[in-house]
Amino acid sequence: METAKERIQTLRKELHDHNYRYYILDNPIVSDYEFDKLLKELQDLETQFPAYYDSNSPTQRVGGNITKNFETIAHQYPMYSLSNTYTKEEVEQWEERIKKSLGNQTVIEYTCELKFDGASINLTYENGQLIRAVTRGDGIQGDDVTTNIKTIKTIPLELRGNFPSFFEIRGEILIPWDGFNKMNTLREELGEPLYRNPRNTASGSLKLQDSKLVAERPLICFLYALAGSNLKVSTQYEALEKAREWGFKVPDSARKVNSIEKVFEFIEEWEIKRKKLPYEIDGIVIKVNRFDQQQELGFTAKAPRWAIAYKYQAEKVSTLLQGVQYQVGRTGAITPVAKLKPVEISGTIVKRASLHNADQIRKLDLRIGDLVYVEKGGEIIPKIVGIKEGHRGQPYNQVHFITHCPECNTLLEREEGEAQHYCPNEVSCPPQQIGKIQHFINRKAMDIEGLGGETVALLYHKGIINNIADLYQITAEQVLPLDRMAEKSVQNLLEGIESSKDKPFEKVLFGLGIRYVGETVAKRLAKQFKSVESLQQASKEDLLRTDEIGERIAESLDRFFKNPEQQKIIERLKNSGLRMQVDESLQSKHPAFVNKRFVVSGIFENFEREAIKTEIEQLGGVMASSVSAKTDFLIAGQGMGPSKREKALQLNIPILSEQDYIALKSS
Ligand code: AMP
Ligand code: ZN
């Protein structure tokens, strides 16, 4: 029989292995379900036996630790930047300089690598264990973000093979496009301004205080350089291969070449291929391959002499700025958008470009009639990057950020430290109202069948609804006369609204559309405060004491519940019969247990037998003492009666081990 300690060790090793197969080799051998089951088993054992804590256990990947202040750490080997080049001539000049230093007869090999566009990170490993992760910072010192970094699955916590006992490795943290787009879809649903590009989002992620939030982000890490004193590696290319062997994610795009012509081939090849990559690169890095030659070449104050970046030009065109429009989101966030004379960039016609916020407009000193440069780089929406000198609009056409909401004329507000302006008129600014109702009915909130976003807008404009509480007062007479509203669809709509009253409190809370209160936060609040009344009564301090609730969310909740208009809406929702508190009886029941018949036999490692029985009943199951055709599950402990097992086998009744039971419970 394995001891708990041994089991913990086995599980850790297995999970590290599965992780490696999944994230590094892209070749998993177990299903997600099996993986989760093993992880859950490990989590339970670790909770039960805290003495075997390990800061690099696979369980650390889910996050949960909060870092209030990131400690500043000096880099043992500075993290240099790279000199940039934009033309072949510049690359040729670089080669000339190198040849001069190394002697013209010397043969020079190069490695060509992709220049990943993310946030750089320096990882330190001691005896195969990740001990520290530090951001680049100013190159001399950076921030210790170890806790957050451990949640990134492509970063090994434990190495494989034959690695040096102490070394540093550098890489780039990225967010691939599909993950980035998913993050933005979610932002859109929440009515939050969109993330601008994967690079900024990746580097912002490293400094989040709550590592659980980092774990949820689709971050990956590619490694590209080793640093250390006794590496037993003599070239860059070999370093990449070794790193790959030790379990790091090293893309196989790197190539070793023996002439500058081959370097150019690589550059040209990737000029095309980069557009199909699932992540962003902003160029190519060319490095002298041999470490002894690198050493001979050394560094300038800022960058190595033995490496250079070749940057691809983002396609940039100029066009006329015809105007600036302002959009109002569900939360009142104001987004300025440039209206452009249509122009083609990389094969698509562009008519609009994002302008982010007031600061950017001021920085550009924008005027209507300017000839502006528009670039489609690593951004989702093209952006204005500059103005063509000598082609300026008239000074009296200078763009001034609006002071009042374009939709309701309320004076705009801007919170300290925030770049975004907001329309504070939460209760009667039309796009905010429509957006809030649309949010309330969406799939993840009240999920009202028979009602779509366009119908909401229609009902709003017809004056039938002004807010979410009005939904529950809609009558057939009001909607029947509307276009495209047949009897059947009216019936569906009313039924959909009626049955939404059964949605659990957490969904209602999310549906209210309180700024910064997404699905997860709503769940957390519902669990902690149980009812809307206790949330309304909670002080900011009470809120802050809740897991995962920070200053920003507490502030927003406080403001929301103090607003008399919102109080009225909540009161009306309550009167309409929506669930404004957690239903405890629903809470503890588990669908896999409800009305199922259980027989428990034998003794258990983690539970008293009576405790298991009580738990099953609490989860909705029914206890029986003997196995019969009606039994749904037999839970088998150690030393279980053989006749029970026999009978269960005969009747084809599933026999669950203790671990299976735990897995079922947490499914
Ligand atoms: P820069 O920030 O433009 O000075 O460029 C230097 C940065 O490029 C480094 O700090 C790395 O973060 C990043 N980089 C991305 N890919 C590579 C790579 N393959 N080799 C070296 N540096 C890279
Ligand atoms: Zn407004």
XYZ file of C-alpha atoms and ligand atoms in Angstrom:
691
model
C 0.000 0.000 0.000
C 1.328 3.390 -1.017
C 1.673 5.898 1.789
C 0.088 9.310 1.362
C 3.536 10.789 0.853
C 4.373 8.325 -1.881
C 1.036 8.847 -3.550
C 1.577 12.604 -3.508
C 4.968 12.135 -5.132
C 3.610 9.782 -7.776
C 0.766 12.138 -8.583
C 3.082 15.112 -8.863
C 5.369 13.297 -11.209
C 2.504 12.028 -13.334
C 0.890 15.428 -13.519
C 4.168 17.148 -14.465
C 4.518 14.536 -17.195
C 0.989 14.966 -18.508
C 1.463 18.674 -18.462
C 4.654 18.310 -20.504
C 2.965 16.054 -23.013
C 0.015 18.365 -23.377
C 1.635 21.781 -23.452
C 5.108 21.135 -24.800
C 4.712 18.100 -27.031
C 1.066 18.730 -27.977
C 0.628 15.020 -27.543
C -1.442 14.163 -24.468
C -2.032 10.564 -23.412
C -4.874 11.150 -20.982
C -8.191 12.936 -21.346
C -8.819 16.277 -19.646
C -11.196 14.455 -17.364
C -8.548 12.014 -16.196
C -6.089 14.839 -15.744
C -8.545 16.778 -13.610
C -9.262 13.709 -11.568
C -5.584 13.212 -10.752
C -5.187 16.888 -9.984
C -8.158 16.815 -7.669
C -6.768 13.789 -5.888
C -3.484 15.600 -5.390
C -5.219 18.748 -4.176
C -7.176 16.770 -1.630
C -4.105 14.964 -0.370
C -2.172 18.193 -0.101
C -4.959 19.767 1.914
C -5.029 16.757 4.165
C -1.264 16.518 4.535
C 0.025 20.086 4.550
C 3.435 18.888 5.701
C 4.190 17.747 2.161
C 3.656 21.199 0.679
C 5.742 21.893 -2.408
C 5.809 25.312 -4.022
C 6.333 23.651 -7.410
C 3.532 21.127 -7.139
C 1.278 20.967 -10.222
C -1.513 22.227 -7.960
C 0.249 25.591 -7.806
C -0.694 26.155 -11.430
C -4.284 27.002 -10.637
C -3.177 30.103 -8.782
C -4.894 31.745 -5.859
C -1.990 33.476 -4.172
C -2.126 37.231 -3.997
C 0.940 39.415 -4.448
C 0.392 42.869 -3.039
C 3.802 44.228 -3.925
C 6.172 42.774 -6.474
C 9.669 42.740 -5.078
C 12.409 44.352 -7.155
C 15.262 41.992 -7.993
C 18.563 42.797 -9.685
C 19.364 40.561 -12.653
C 22.536 38.551 -12.238
C 23.117 38.901 -15.988
C 21.616 42.096 -17.394
C 18.774 41.710 -19.863
C 19.935 43.701 -22.830
C 17.769 45.032 -25.574
C 18.526 44.443 -29.262
C 19.675 46.878 -31.917
C 17.058 47.228 -34.582
C 17.506 47.194 -38.327
C 14.934 47.714 -41.014
C 16.869 47.074 -44.212
C 19.197 44.486 -45.668
C 21.915 47.114 -45.978
C 21.878 47.623 -42.243
C 22.181 43.881 -41.701
C 25.098 43.757 -44.125
C 26.801 46.594 -42.287
C 26.352 44.683 -39.080
C 28.048 41.657 -40.616
C 30.939 43.805 -41.780
C 31.479 45.117 -38.282
C 31.470 41.602 -36.871
C 33.897 40.326 -39.465
C 36.207 43.167 -38.687
C 36.287 42.228 -35.019
C 36.537 38.499 -35.478
C 38.919 38.575 -38.401
C 37.806 38.511 -41.994
C 38.768 34.892 -42.553
C 36.643 33.535 -39.735
C 33.624 31.502 -40.663
C 30.557 32.816 -38.904
C 27.417 30.828 -38.328
C 24.161 32.510 -37.421
C 20.971 31.409 -35.774
C 17.869 33.042 -37.126
C 14.914 33.185 -34.763
C 11.516 34.760 -34.690
C 11.235 37.881 -32.583
C 8.245 37.142 -30.407
C 6.282 40.200 -29.496
C 5.302 39.901 -25.859
C 6.786 40.486 -22.425
C 10.239 39.173 -21.660
C 10.895 37.077 -18.609
C 13.938 35.681 -16.870
C 13.540 32.300 -15.188
C 15.974 30.838 -12.695
C 16.231 27.081 -12.121
C 18.090 25.389 -9.329
C 18.442 21.616 -9.373
C 15.754 21.434 -11.988
C 13.224 23.447 -9.986
C 11.882 26.825 -11.007
C 12.896 29.107 -8.175
C 12.287 32.572 -9.552
C 10.777 34.528 -12.405
C 11.646 38.173 -12.904
C 10.419 40.641 -15.519
C 12.944 42.470 -17.643
C 12.196 45.821 -16.000
C 14.899 48.256 -17.047
C 17.264 45.414 -17.951
C 19.245 45.805 -14.734
C 16.471 44.982 -12.328
C 12.927 43.726 -12.684
C 9.942 42.546 -10.652
C 9.635 39.167 -9.016
C 6.504 37.649 -10.568
C 7.201 34.005 -9.683
C 3.750 33.268 -8.272
C 2.032 34.467 -11.413
C 4.476 32.753 -13.735
C 3.845 29.366 -12.156
C 0.310 29.429 -13.518
C 1.612 29.450 -17.111
C 1.462 25.845 -18.199
C 4.133 26.058 -20.902
C 6.677 26.976 -18.225
C 8.021 23.815 -16.594
C 8.119 23.867 -12.801
C 10.385 20.850 -12.842
C 12.880 19.995 -15.563
C 13.644 16.773 -17.372
C 16.867 15.189 -18.578
C 20.366 16.406 -17.937
C 20.261 20.074 -17.002
C 22.877 22.309 -15.350
C 22.367 22.569 -11.609
C 21.921 26.331 -11.733
C 21.066 28.525 -14.678
C 18.834 31.253 -16.030
C 16.735 31.080 -19.119
C 15.044 33.912 -20.951
C 11.883 33.899 -22.926
C 8.894 35.815 -24.073
C 5.385 35.577 -22.627
C 2.741 35.813 -25.318
C -0.977 35.636 -25.817
C -1.820 33.873 -29.085
C -4.465 35.478 -31.263
C -7.311 33.077 -30.614
C -6.969 33.385 -26.850
C -6.689 37.135 -27.163
C -9.839 37.317 -29.255
C -11.694 35.202 -26.712
C -10.622 37.562 -23.949
C -12.023 40.443 -25.926
C -15.317 38.700 -26.647
C -15.733 38.402 -22.911
C -14.828 42.055 -22.413
C -17.425 42.971 -24.949
C -20.040 41.019 -23.034
C -19.047 42.836 -19.885
C -19.223 46.177 -21.625
C -15.584 46.878 -20.844
C -13.243 48.615 -23.270
C -11.392 46.031 -25.378
C -7.758 45.071 -24.897
C -5.714 46.739 -27.568
C -3.121 44.167 -28.423
C -1.748 40.871 -27.152
C 1.608 42.344 -26.171
C 0.313 44.891 -23.666
C -2.202 42.420 -22.353
C 0.543 39.841 -21.794
C 2.773 42.227 -19.908
C -0.177 43.554 -17.909
C -1.053 39.994 -16.954
C 2.297 39.425 -15.276
C 1.574 42.190 -12.809
C -1.919 41.147 -11.756
C -2.130 40.775 -8.000
C -4.343 37.716 -8.070
C -2.540 34.759 -9.606
C -5.850 32.994 -10.194
C -6.692 35.645 -12.757
C -3.331 35.047 -14.393
C -4.104 31.330 -14.553
C -7.257 32.114 -16.498
C -5.397 34.056 -19.155
C -4.258 32.215 -22.268
C -0.565 32.975 -21.743
C 2.237 30.922 -23.265
C 6.009 31.214 -22.990
C 8.651 30.633 -25.653
C 12.259 30.389 -24.545
C 15.167 31.767 -26.520
C 18.320 32.232 -24.458
C 20.351 30.642 -21.667
C 22.439 32.524 -19.165
C 24.810 31.074 -16.592
C 28.392 30.234 -15.893
C 28.726 26.519 -16.376
C 26.242 25.631 -19.061
C 28.283 23.066 -21.010
C 26.756 24.407 -24.172
C 28.830 26.152 -26.807
C 26.410 27.576 -29.338
C 23.061 29.337 -29.396
C 21.512 26.667 -31.582
C 22.601 23.974 -29.186
C 21.207 26.025 -26.309
C 17.804 26.013 -27.981
C 17.949 22.269 -28.515
C 19.022 21.628 -24.949
C 16.311 23.860 -23.548
C 13.817 21.875 -25.546
C 15.173 18.640 -24.074
C 14.844 19.990 -20.558
C 11.150 20.556 -21.116
C 10.921 24.144 -22.315
C 8.756 25.311 -25.161
C 11.138 26.263 -27.940
C 9.488 26.686 -31.331
C 11.252 24.798 -34.093
C 11.230 27.840 -36.360
C 14.843 28.675 -35.412
C 17.414 27.904 -38.092
C 21.200 27.658 -38.149
C 22.743 29.134 -41.313
C 26.277 29.769 -42.509
C 25.977 32.907 -44.576
C 24.258 36.252 -44.552
C 22.494 35.303 -47.807
C 20.805 32.468 -45.947
C 19.818 34.956 -43.272
C 18.064 37.004 -45.937
C 16.264 33.923 -47.168
C 14.975 33.356 -43.666
C 13.838 36.957 -43.426
C 11.989 36.758 -46.716
C 10.391 33.456 -45.903
C 8.975 34.720 -42.639
C 7.868 38.015 -44.103
C 5.084 35.930 -45.675
C 4.732 33.106 -43.173
C 4.393 35.395 -40.157
C 0.939 36.420 -41.280
C -0.267 32.873 -40.693
C 1.327 32.420 -37.289
C -1.124 31.968 -34.406
C 0.766 34.671 -32.473
C 2.406 37.994 -33.181
C 6.054 38.479 -34.128
C 7.545 41.852 -34.919
C 10.689 40.698 -36.691
C 13.575 38.289 -36.776
C 16.507 38.010 -34.398
C 19.874 37.122 -35.899
C 22.511 35.878 -33.486
C 26.131 34.839 -33.932
C 25.878 31.151 -33.170
C 29.132 30.366 -31.350
C 29.322 31.486 -27.721
C 33.089 32.044 -27.877
C 32.583 34.436 -30.763
C 29.749 36.119 -28.911
C 32.067 36.649 -25.986
C 34.716 38.150 -28.186
C 32.200 40.598 -29.643
C 30.715 41.590 -26.316
C 28.143 44.282 -25.618
C 27.567 47.956 -26.111
C 25.989 49.832 -23.219
C 22.564 48.712 -24.327
C 22.726 45.703 -26.597
C 24.854 42.740 -27.586
C 27.104 43.295 -30.603
C 26.616 39.661 -31.581
C 22.885 39.931 -32.219
C 20.574 42.166 -34.145
C 16.854 42.434 -34.763
C 15.424 42.830 -38.211
C 12.012 44.441 -37.875
C 9.256 43.969 -40.359
C 7.562 47.181 -41.299
C 3.936 47.268 -40.301
C 2.032 48.300 -43.367
C 1.351 51.992 -43.074
C -0.707 54.219 -45.361
C -1.837 57.809 -45.165
C -5.384 59.022 -45.561
C -7.636 61.918 -44.685
C -9.177 62.251 -41.238
C -12.801 63.137 -41.891
C -14.130 63.230 -38.385
C -14.201 61.718 -34.925
C -17.182 59.856 -33.529
C -17.822 58.831 -29.962
C -19.376 55.541 -28.997
C -21.035 54.884 -25.675
C -20.800 51.373 -24.253
C -23.038 49.575 -21.782
C -21.039 50.778 -18.815
C -20.926 54.298 -20.178
C -17.322 54.029 -21.408
C -16.719 56.493 -24.231
C -14.604 55.311 -27.167
C -13.476 57.807 -29.785
C -13.315 56.438 -33.317
C -11.666 58.159 -36.274
C -13.653 58.349 -39.487
C -11.259 58.017 -42.407
C -11.397 58.454 -46.128
C -11.529 54.747 -47.148
C -8.100 53.340 -47.914
C -6.661 49.891 -48.512
C -4.245 48.309 -46.020
C -2.986 44.737 -46.425
C -5.850 43.878 -48.709
C -8.730 45.285 -46.668
C -10.523 48.605 -46.971
C -10.242 50.636 -43.811
C -12.736 53.375 -42.963
C -12.315 53.679 -39.248
C -9.455 53.607 -36.814
C -9.399 53.446 -33.066
C -8.280 56.463 -31.113
C -8.293 54.898 -27.624
C -8.892 57.964 -25.469
C -8.575 61.697 -24.899
C -4.865 61.514 -24.125
C -4.054 60.017 -27.466
C -6.021 62.671 -29.319
C -4.179 65.372 -27.434
C -0.799 63.755 -27.973
C -1.397 63.587 -31.708
C -2.729 67.155 -31.715
C -5.334 65.859 -34.107
C -7.243 68.102 -36.514
C -10.031 67.214 -38.898
C -8.528 67.403 -42.364
C -5.152 66.010 -41.260
C -3.463 63.482 -43.468
C -2.954 60.718 -40.919
C -0.806 57.599 -41.003
C -2.801 54.473 -40.352
C -1.140 51.242 -39.397
C -2.441 47.733 -39.045
C 0.112 46.107 -36.843
C -0.483 43.825 -33.913
C -3.813 45.481 -33.255
C -7.284 44.246 -34.005
C -8.461 47.607 -35.271
C -6.127 49.784 -37.337
C -4.705 52.708 -35.435
C -3.498 56.204 -36.200
C 0.231 56.363 -35.578
C 1.074 59.865 -36.733
C 0.303 62.828 -38.905
C 2.005 63.716 -42.145
C 3.837 66.982 -41.615
C 2.870 69.693 -44.057
C -0.518 68.113 -44.572
C -2.269 69.414 -41.521
C -5.901 70.402 -41.162
C -6.801 73.924 -40.115
C -5.997 74.866 -36.516
C -9.638 75.762 -35.855
C -10.496 72.169 -36.756
C -8.553 70.804 -33.827
C -10.244 67.797 -32.235
C -11.329 68.422 -28.666
C -12.541 65.450 -26.722
C -16.221 65.858 -25.995
C -17.229 67.071 -22.559
C -20.815 65.774 -22.699
C -22.335 62.451 -23.665
C -23.284 62.399 -27.357
C -26.396 60.392 -26.514
C -27.814 62.011 -23.389
C -25.781 65.182 -22.974
C -24.653 64.392 -19.431
C -21.294 65.833 -18.344
C -18.659 63.108 -18.764
C -16.474 61.902 -15.918
C -13.011 60.535 -15.769
C -11.792 58.660 -12.736
C -8.398 59.371 -11.363
C -5.716 57.241 -12.922
C -8.033 56.049 -15.677
C -7.631 56.951 -19.296
C -11.258 56.355 -20.161
C -14.094 58.875 -19.958
C -17.481 57.659 -18.778
C -21.020 58.928 -19.071
C -22.238 58.690 -15.473
C -25.909 58.706 -16.444
C -26.439 55.024 -15.707
C -30.201 55.164 -15.639
C -31.338 57.042 -18.697
C -28.552 57.185 -21.260
C -30.063 55.178 -24.154
C -27.100 53.064 -25.317
C -26.271 52.278 -21.705
C -29.868 51.307 -21.015
C -30.207 49.144 -24.077
C -26.789 47.631 -23.447
C -27.710 46.845 -19.836
C -30.932 45.113 -20.803
C -29.112 43.175 -23.518
C -26.555 42.130 -20.976
C -29.248 41.064 -18.527
C -30.918 38.748 -21.036
C -27.721 37.253 -22.421
C -26.955 33.564 -22.299
C -24.582 33.794 -19.360
C -26.926 35.897 -17.266
C -30.718 35.387 -17.315
C -30.662 33.591 -20.652
C -34.137 34.738 -21.678
C -35.286 32.648 -24.574
C -37.451 34.294 -27.167
C -35.853 37.699 -26.612
C -32.904 38.917 -28.656
C -30.722 42.014 -28.632
C -32.578 43.668 -31.485
C -35.962 43.148 -29.913
C -34.622 44.772 -26.752
C -33.607 47.833 -28.759
C -37.010 47.891 -30.455
C -38.900 47.613 -27.160
C -36.731 50.347 -25.743
C -37.306 52.729 -28.622
C -41.057 52.065 -28.505
C -41.016 53.101 -24.881
C -42.156 49.702 -23.639
C -39.072 49.063 -21.529
C -36.585 51.437 -19.980
C -34.735 49.102 -17.690
C -34.472 45.458 -16.724
C -37.296 45.656 -14.201
C -39.690 46.734 -16.957
C -39.146 43.393 -18.690
C -41.317 41.721 -16.067
C -44.202 44.086 -16.762
C -44.396 43.512 -20.508
C -47.861 42.447 -21.689
C -48.997 40.728 -24.867
C -51.085 43.765 -25.830
C -47.996 45.955 -25.819
C -45.906 43.793 -28.098
C -48.433 42.264 -30.478
C -48.802 45.416 -32.588
C -45.033 45.580 -33.200
C -43.459 44.574 -36.496
C -42.434 40.937 -36.816
C -44.211 40.009 -33.601
C -46.464 37.104 -34.382
C -48.608 35.568 -31.683
C -46.218 32.656 -31.332
C -43.154 34.825 -30.834
C -44.970 36.968 -28.274
C -45.868 33.846 -26.379
C -42.257 32.639 -26.490
C -41.058 35.967 -25.273
C -43.428 36.091 -22.330
C -42.688 32.498 -21.392
C -38.983 33.152 -21.608
C -39.312 36.123 -19.294
C -41.464 34.146 -16.871
C -39.114 31.205 -16.606
C -36.107 33.469 -16.076
C -37.504 34.037 -12.594
C -36.064 30.661 -11.636
C -32.509 31.616 -12.458
C -30.225 31.414 -9.430
C -29.230 34.527 -7.548
C -25.678 34.572 -8.920
C -27.057 34.922 -12.451
C -29.336 37.772 -11.422
C -26.419 39.455 -9.735
C -24.261 39.098 -12.841
C -27.189 40.271 -14.955
C -27.469 43.528 -13.023
C -24.429 44.632 -14.991
C -22.488 46.196 -12.142
C -19.223 47.449 -13.470
C -16.339 44.965 -12.885
C -18.742 42.287 -11.668
C -18.278 39.461 -14.135
C -19.526 35.914 -13.789
C -16.822 34.775 -11.392
C -17.109 37.767 -9.119
C -20.901 37.417 -9.067
C -20.576 33.777 -8.005
C -18.150 34.678 -5.304
C -20.364 37.461 -3.966
C -23.448 35.262 -4.015
C -21.621 32.589 -2.080
C -20.301 35.013 0.484
C -23.257 37.353 1.016
C -26.131 35.035 0.115
C -28.696 37.752 -0.578
C -29.064 41.100 -2.225
C -30.030 42.667 1.111
C -26.821 41.681 2.800
C -24.903 42.926 -0.211
C -26.745 46.229 -0.001
C -25.911 46.478 3.669
C -22.280 45.450 3.278
C -19.745 48.178 3.934
C -16.787 48.614 1.667
C -14.672 46.936 4.326
C -16.994 43.922 4.391
C -16.683 43.680 0.642
C -12.920 44.002 0.700
C -12.695 41.155 3.161
C -14.108 38.838 0.507
C -11.734 36.718 -1.552
C -10.879 38.230 -4.903
C -12.725 41.469 -4.222
C -10.368 44.399 -4.508
C -10.711 48.138 -4.124
C -12.009 48.674 -7.643
C -14.836 46.153 -7.416
C -15.783 47.189 -3.861
C -15.973 50.799 -4.963
C -18.155 49.921 -7.909
C -20.528 47.785 -5.807
C -20.793 50.458 -3.187
C -21.685 53.041 -5.761
C -24.190 50.789 -7.461
C -26.121 49.877 -4.348
C -26.170 53.449 -3.073
C -27.814 54.644 -6.266
C -31.549 55.209 -5.511
C -32.515 54.351 -9.093
C -30.775 51.000 -8.831
C -32.419 50.408 -5.459
C -35.797 50.936 -7.100
C -34.961 48.484 -9.868
C -33.827 45.872 -7.365
C -36.997 46.341 -5.336
C -39.115 45.860 -8.436
C -37.188 42.750 -9.499
C -37.749 41.345 -6.033
C -41.469 42.050 -6.263
C -41.606 40.363 -9.647
C -40.409 37.188 -7.965
C -36.793 36.932 -9.115
C -34.394 35.071 -6.896
C -32.648 37.657 -4.810
C -30.984 35.208 -2.484
C -29.144 31.940 -2.654
C -31.443 28.940 -2.499
C -29.660 26.783 0.062
C -31.582 23.654 -0.803
C -30.488 23.948 -4.414
C -26.985 24.861 -3.394
C -25.838 21.768 -1.656
C -27.541 19.184 -3.884
C -25.503 17.558 -6.603
C -27.214 16.436 -9.816
C -25.240 13.200 -9.899
C -26.570 12.322 -6.433
C -30.168 13.486 -6.432
C -32.521 10.527 -5.837
C -29.765 8.011 -6.548
C -29.495 4.978 -4.281
C -26.132 4.392 -2.626
C -24.669 1.520 -0.679
C -21.486 2.166 1.289
C -19.249 -0.636 2.476
C -15.785 -1.015 3.977
C -13.560 1.620 5.590
C -12.143 4.762 4.053
C -8.917 6.654 4.203
C -10.389 10.159 4.066
C -13.784 9.744 5.723
C -15.531 8.183 8.648
C -18.141 5.858 7.238
C -20.994 7.732 8.885
C -19.683 11.003 7.482
C -19.805 9.637 3.950
C -23.403 8.609 4.449
C -24.449 11.989 5.795
C -22.672 13.667 2.937
C -24.429 11.534 0.335
C -27.780 12.438 1.841
C -26.902 16.084 1.888
C -26.003 15.915 -1.771
C -29.447 14.465 -2.492
C -28.667 10.752 -2.510
C -30.574 8.000 -0.734
C -28.770 5.495 1.509
C -29.532 1.781 1.407
C -27.931 -1.006 3.416
C -27.929 -3.834 0.898
C -27.225 -4.107 -2.783
C -30.271 -4.701 -4.965
C -31.339 -4.100 -8.552
C -32.428 -0.629 -7.455
C -28.954 0.378 -6.264
C -27.241 3.016 -8.398
C -23.773 3.034 -6.844
C -21.766 0.860 -4.527
C -19.026 2.780 -2.785
C -16.262 0.420 -1.916
C -13.856 1.039 0.934
C -11.141 -1.273 2.143
C -12.201 -4.645 3.450
C -15.613 -4.477 1.864
C -17.811 -7.547 2.211
C -17.171 -9.874 -0.766
C -20.852 -10.752 -1.119
C -21.731 -7.122 -1.765
C -19.110 -6.874 -4.461
C -20.279 -10.117 -6.018
C -23.849 -8.959 -6.109
C -22.952 -5.566 -7.575
C -20.908 -7.226 -10.292
C -23.776 -9.559 -11.087
C -26.258 -6.708 -11.342
C -23.842 -4.521 -13.269
C -23.911 -1.797 -10.636
C -20.992 0.637 -10.796
C -18.496 0.139 -7.973
C -16.798 3.364 -6.989
C -13.516 3.523 -5.148
C -12.995 6.256 -2.589
C -11.190 8.333 -5.220
C -14.011 7.780 -7.722
C -16.451 8.997 -5.117
C -14.410 12.149 -4.537
C -14.255 12.703 -8.277
C -18.009 12.219 -8.646
C -18.625 14.728 -5.898
C -16.473 17.343 -7.530
C -17.723 16.693 -11.039
P 13.700 45.353 -27.954
O 12.690 45.269 -26.839
O 13.104 45.830 -29.242
O 14.958 46.006 -27.557
O 14.082 43.845 -28.285
C 14.661 43.013 -27.322
C 13.626 42.063 -26.853
O 13.192 41.206 -27.878
C 14.146 41.117 -25.828
O 14.175 41.680 -24.555
C 13.154 40.010 -25.900
O 12.095 40.296 -25.001
C 12.568 40.094 -27.281
N 12.740 38.875 -28.071
C 11.727 38.237 -28.697
N 12.149 37.154 -29.342
C 13.481 37.057 -29.129
C 14.473 36.114 -29.531
N 14.188 35.077 -30.320
N 15.727 36.332 -29.104
C 16.025 37.388 -28.310
N 15.137 38.302 -27.905
C 13.864 38.149 -28.299
Zn -24.962 59.309 -21.811
